[in-house]
Tab-separated table of N, CA and C in Angstrom:
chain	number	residue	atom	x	y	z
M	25	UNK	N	-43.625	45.146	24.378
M	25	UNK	CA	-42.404	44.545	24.883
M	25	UNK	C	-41.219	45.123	24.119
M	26	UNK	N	-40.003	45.575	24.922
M	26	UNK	CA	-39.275	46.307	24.468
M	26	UNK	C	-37.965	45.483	24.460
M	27	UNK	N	-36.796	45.415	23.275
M	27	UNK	CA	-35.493	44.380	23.158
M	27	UNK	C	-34.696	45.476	23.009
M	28	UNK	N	-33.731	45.297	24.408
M	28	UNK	CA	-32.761	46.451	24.241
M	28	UNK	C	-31.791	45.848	23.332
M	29	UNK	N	-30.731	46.926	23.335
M	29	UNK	CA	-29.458	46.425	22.635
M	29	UNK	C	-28.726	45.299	23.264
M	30	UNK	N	-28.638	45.262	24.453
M	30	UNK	CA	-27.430	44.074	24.949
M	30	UNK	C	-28.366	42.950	25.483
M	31	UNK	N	-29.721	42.930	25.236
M	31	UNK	CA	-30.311	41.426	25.261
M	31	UNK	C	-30.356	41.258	24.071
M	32	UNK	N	-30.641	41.837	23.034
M	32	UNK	CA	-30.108	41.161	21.494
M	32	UNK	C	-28.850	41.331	21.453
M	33	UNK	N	-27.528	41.826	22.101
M	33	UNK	CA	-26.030	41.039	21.906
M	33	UNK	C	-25.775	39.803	22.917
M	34	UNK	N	-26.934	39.641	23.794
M	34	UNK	CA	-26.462	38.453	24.673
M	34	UNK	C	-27.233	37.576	23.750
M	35	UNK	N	-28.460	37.513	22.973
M	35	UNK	CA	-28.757	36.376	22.540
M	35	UNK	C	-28.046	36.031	21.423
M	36	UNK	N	-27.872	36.904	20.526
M	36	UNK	CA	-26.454	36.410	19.356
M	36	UNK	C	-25.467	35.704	19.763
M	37	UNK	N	-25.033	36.337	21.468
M	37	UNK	CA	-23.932	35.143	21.658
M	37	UNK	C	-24.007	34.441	22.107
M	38	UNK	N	-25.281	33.925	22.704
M	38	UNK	CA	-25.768	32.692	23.035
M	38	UNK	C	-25.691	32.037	21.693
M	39	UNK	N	-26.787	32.118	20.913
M	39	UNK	CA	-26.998	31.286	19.425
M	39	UNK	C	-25.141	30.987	19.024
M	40	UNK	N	-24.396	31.863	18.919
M	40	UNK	CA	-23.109	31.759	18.770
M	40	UNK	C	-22.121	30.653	19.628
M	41	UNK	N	-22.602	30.341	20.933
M	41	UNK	CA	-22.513	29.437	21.593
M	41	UNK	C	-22.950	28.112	21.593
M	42	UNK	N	-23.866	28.729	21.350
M	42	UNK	CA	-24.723	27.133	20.963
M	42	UNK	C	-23.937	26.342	19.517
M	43	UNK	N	-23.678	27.412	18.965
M	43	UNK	CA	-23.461	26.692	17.365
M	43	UNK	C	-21.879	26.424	17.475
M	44	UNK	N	-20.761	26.991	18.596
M	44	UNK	CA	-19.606	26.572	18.687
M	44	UNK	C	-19.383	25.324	19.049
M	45	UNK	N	-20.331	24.887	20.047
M	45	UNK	CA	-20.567	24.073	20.825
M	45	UNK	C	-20.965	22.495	20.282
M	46	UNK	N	-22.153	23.035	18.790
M	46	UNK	CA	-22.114	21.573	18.313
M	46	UNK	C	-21.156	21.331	17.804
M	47	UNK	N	-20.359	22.513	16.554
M	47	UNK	CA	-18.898	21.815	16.115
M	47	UNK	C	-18.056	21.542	16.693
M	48	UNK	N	-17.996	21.637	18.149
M	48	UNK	CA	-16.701	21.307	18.640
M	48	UNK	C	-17.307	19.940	19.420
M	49	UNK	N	-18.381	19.745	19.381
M	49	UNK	CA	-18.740	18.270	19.515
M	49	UNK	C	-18.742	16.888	18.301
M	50	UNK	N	-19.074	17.994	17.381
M	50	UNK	CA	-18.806	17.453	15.834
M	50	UNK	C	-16.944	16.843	16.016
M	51	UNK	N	-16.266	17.729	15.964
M	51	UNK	CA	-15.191	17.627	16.203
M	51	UNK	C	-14.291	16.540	16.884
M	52	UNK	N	-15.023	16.468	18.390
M	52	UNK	CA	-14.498	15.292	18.652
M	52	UNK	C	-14.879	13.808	18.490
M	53	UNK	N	-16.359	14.004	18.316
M	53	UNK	CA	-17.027	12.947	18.025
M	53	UNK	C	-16.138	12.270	16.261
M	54	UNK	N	-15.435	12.885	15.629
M	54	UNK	CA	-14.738	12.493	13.942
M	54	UNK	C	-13.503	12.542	14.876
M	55	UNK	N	-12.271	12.713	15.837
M	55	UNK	CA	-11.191	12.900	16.022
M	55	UNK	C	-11.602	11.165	16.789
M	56	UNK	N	-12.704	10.610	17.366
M	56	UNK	CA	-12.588	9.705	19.038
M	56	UNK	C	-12.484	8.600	17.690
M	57	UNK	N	-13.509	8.570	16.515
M	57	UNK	CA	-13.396	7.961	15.416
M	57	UNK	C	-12.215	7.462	14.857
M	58	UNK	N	-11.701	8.165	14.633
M	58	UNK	CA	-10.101	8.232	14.007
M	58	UNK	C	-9.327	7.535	14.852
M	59	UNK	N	-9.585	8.161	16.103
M	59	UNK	CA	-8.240	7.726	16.970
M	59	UNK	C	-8.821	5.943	17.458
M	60	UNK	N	-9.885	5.566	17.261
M	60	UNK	CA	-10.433	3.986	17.413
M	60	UNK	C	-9.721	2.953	15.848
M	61	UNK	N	-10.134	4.075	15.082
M	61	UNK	CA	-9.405	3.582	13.830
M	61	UNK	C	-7.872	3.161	13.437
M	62	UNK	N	-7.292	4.059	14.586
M	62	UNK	CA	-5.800	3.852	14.330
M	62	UNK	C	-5.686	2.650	15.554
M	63	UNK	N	-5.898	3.016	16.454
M	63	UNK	CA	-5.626	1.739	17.259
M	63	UNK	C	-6.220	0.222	16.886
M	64	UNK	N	-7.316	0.269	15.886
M	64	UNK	CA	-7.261	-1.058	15.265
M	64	UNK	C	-6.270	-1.149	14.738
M	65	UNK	N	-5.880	-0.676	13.332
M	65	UNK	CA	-4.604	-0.715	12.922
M	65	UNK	C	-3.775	-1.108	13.599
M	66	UNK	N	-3.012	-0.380	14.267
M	66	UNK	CA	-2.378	-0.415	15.042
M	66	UNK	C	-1.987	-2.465	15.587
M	67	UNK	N	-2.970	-2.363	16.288
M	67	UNK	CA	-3.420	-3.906	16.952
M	67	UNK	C	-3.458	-5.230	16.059
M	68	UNK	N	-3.947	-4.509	14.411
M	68	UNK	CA	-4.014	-5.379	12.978
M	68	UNK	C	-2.350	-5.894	12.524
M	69	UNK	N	-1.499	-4.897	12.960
M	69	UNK	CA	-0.109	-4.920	12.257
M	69	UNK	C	0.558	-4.839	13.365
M	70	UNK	N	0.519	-5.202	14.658
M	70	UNK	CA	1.724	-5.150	15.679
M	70	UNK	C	2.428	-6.417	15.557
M	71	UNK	N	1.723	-7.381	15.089
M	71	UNK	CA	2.973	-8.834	14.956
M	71	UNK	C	3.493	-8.331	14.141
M	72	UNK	N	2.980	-7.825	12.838
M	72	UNK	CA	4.187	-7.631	11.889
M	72	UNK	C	5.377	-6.910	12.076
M	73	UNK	N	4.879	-5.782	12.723
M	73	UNK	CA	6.173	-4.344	13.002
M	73	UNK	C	7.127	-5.478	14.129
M	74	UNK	N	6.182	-6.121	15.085
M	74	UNK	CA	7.556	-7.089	15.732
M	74	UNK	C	8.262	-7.568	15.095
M	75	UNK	N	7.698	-8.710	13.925
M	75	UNK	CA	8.787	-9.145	13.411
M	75	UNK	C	9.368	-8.251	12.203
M	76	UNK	N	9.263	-7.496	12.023
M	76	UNK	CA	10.375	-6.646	11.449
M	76	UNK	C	11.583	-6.198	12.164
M	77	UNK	N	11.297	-5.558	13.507
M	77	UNK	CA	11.838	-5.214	14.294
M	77	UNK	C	13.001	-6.594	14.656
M	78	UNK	N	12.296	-7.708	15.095
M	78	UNK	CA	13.327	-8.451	15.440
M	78	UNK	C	13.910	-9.127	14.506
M	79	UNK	N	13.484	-8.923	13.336
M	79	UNK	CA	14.422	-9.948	12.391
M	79	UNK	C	15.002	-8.453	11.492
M	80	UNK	N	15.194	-7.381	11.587
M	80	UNK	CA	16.381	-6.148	11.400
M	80	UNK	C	17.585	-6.260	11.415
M	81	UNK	N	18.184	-7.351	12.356
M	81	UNK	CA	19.914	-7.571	12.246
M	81	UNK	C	20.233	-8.170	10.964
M	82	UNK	N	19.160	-9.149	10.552
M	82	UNK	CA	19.303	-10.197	9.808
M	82	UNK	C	19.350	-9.545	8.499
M	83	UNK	N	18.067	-8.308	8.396
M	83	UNK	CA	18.180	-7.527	7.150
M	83	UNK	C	19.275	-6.933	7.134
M	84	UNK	N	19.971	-6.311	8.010
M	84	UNK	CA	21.373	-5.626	7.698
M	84	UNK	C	22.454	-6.238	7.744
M	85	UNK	N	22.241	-7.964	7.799
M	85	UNK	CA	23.488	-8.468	7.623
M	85	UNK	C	23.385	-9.097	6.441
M	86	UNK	N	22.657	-9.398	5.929
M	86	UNK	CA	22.373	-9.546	4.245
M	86	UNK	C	22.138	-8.537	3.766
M	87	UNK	N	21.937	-7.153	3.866
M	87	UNK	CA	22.203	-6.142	2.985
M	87	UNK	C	23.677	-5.830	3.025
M	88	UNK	N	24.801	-6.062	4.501
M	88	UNK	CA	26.139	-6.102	4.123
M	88	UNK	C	26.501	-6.954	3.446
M	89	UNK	N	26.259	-8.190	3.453
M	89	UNK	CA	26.648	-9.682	2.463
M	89	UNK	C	27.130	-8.850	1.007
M	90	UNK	N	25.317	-8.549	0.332
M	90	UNK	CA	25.308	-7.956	-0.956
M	90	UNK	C	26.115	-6.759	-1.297
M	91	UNK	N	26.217	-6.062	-0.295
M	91	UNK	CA	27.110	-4.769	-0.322
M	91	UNK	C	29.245	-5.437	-1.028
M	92	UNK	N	29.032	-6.120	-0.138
M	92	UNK	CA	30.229	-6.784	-0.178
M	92	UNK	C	30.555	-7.699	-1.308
M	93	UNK	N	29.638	-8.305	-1.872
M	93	UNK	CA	29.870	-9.391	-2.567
M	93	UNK	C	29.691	-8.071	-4.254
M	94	UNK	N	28.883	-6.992	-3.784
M	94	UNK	CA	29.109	-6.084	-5.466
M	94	UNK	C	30.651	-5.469	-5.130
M	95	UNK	N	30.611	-5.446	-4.041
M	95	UNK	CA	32.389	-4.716	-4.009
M	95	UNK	C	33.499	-5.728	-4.703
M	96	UNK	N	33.064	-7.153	-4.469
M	96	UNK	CA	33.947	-8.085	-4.863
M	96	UNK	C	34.199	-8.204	-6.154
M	97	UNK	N	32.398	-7.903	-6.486
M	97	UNK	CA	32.588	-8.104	-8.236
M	97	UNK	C	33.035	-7.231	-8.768
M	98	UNK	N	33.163	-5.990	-8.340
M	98	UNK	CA	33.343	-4.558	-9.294
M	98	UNK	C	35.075	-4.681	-8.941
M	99	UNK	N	35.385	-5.413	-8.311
M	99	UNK	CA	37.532	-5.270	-8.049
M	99	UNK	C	37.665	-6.154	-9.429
M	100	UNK	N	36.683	-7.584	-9.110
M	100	UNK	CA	37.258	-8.740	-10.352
M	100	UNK	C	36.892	-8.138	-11.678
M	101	UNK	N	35.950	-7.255	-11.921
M	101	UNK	CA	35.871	-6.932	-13.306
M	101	UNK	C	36.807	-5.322	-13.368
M	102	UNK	N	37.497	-4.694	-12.156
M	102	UNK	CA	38.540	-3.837	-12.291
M	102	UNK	C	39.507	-5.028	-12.863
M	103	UNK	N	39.811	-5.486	-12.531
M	103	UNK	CA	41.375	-6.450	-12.368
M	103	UNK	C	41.137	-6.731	-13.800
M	104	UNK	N	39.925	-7.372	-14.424
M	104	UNK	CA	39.707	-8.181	-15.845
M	104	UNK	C	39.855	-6.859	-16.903
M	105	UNK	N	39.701	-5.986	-16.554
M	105	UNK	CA	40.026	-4.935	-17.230
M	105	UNK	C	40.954	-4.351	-17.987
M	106	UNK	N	41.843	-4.600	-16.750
M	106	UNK	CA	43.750	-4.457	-16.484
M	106	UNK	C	44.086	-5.089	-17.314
M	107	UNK	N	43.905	-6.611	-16.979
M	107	UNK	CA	44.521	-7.661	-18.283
M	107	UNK	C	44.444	-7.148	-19.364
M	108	UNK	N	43.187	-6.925	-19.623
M	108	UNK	CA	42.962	-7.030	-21.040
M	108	UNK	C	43.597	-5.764	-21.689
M	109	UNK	N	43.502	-4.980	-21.119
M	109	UNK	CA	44.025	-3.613	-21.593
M	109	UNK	C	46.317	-4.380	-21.785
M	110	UNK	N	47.036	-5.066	-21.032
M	110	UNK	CA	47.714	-5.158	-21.191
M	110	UNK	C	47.929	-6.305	-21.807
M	111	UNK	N	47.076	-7.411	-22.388
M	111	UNK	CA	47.297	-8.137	-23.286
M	111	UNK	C	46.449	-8.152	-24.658
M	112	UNK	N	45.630	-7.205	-24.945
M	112	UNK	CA	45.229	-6.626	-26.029
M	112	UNK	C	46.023	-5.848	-26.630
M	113	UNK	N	46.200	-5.342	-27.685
M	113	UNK	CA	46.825	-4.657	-27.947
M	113	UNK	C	45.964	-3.737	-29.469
M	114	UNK	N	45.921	-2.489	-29.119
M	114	UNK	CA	45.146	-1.381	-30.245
M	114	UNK	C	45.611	-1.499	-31.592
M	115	UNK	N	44.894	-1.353	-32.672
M	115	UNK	CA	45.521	-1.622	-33.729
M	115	UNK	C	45.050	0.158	-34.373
């Protein structure tokens, strides 16, 4: 029995086929994994991301509050400054 050349290059690329074939089954079989994994997640933390989402005005209107209220303090301790610099006097 005689094995020419291009039935031993068709069976290499068969075997070559075959072996693409499990990793790219490998492949999706770890990607279908993952992607089940995130959609738990996902499903685990969607009340939360809601209420983040809807209570967001509230965070940025108390992060302006604080914004505002250090602006207030940093004028009154400008101003307390002033005084003192003009009723102190350097020796």
């Amino acid at each position: 029995m005689e094995i020419s050349v291009w039935q031993l290059g068709i069976l290499i690329m068969a075997i070559g086929f075959i072996f693409v074939c499990i990793n790219l089954g490998n492949a999706i079989k770890s990607s279908s994994k993952i992607i089940i994994n995130l959609n738990k997640m996902i499903e685990q933390n969607e009340k939360k991301v809601g209420n983040i989402v809807t209570n967001l005005d509230s965070i940025t209107g108390d992060v302006e509050k604080i914004m505002s209220l250090g602006s207030n303090i940093s004028g009154i301790i400008q101003s307390v400054k002033f005084v003192n610099k003009i009723f102190v006097k350097k020796k």
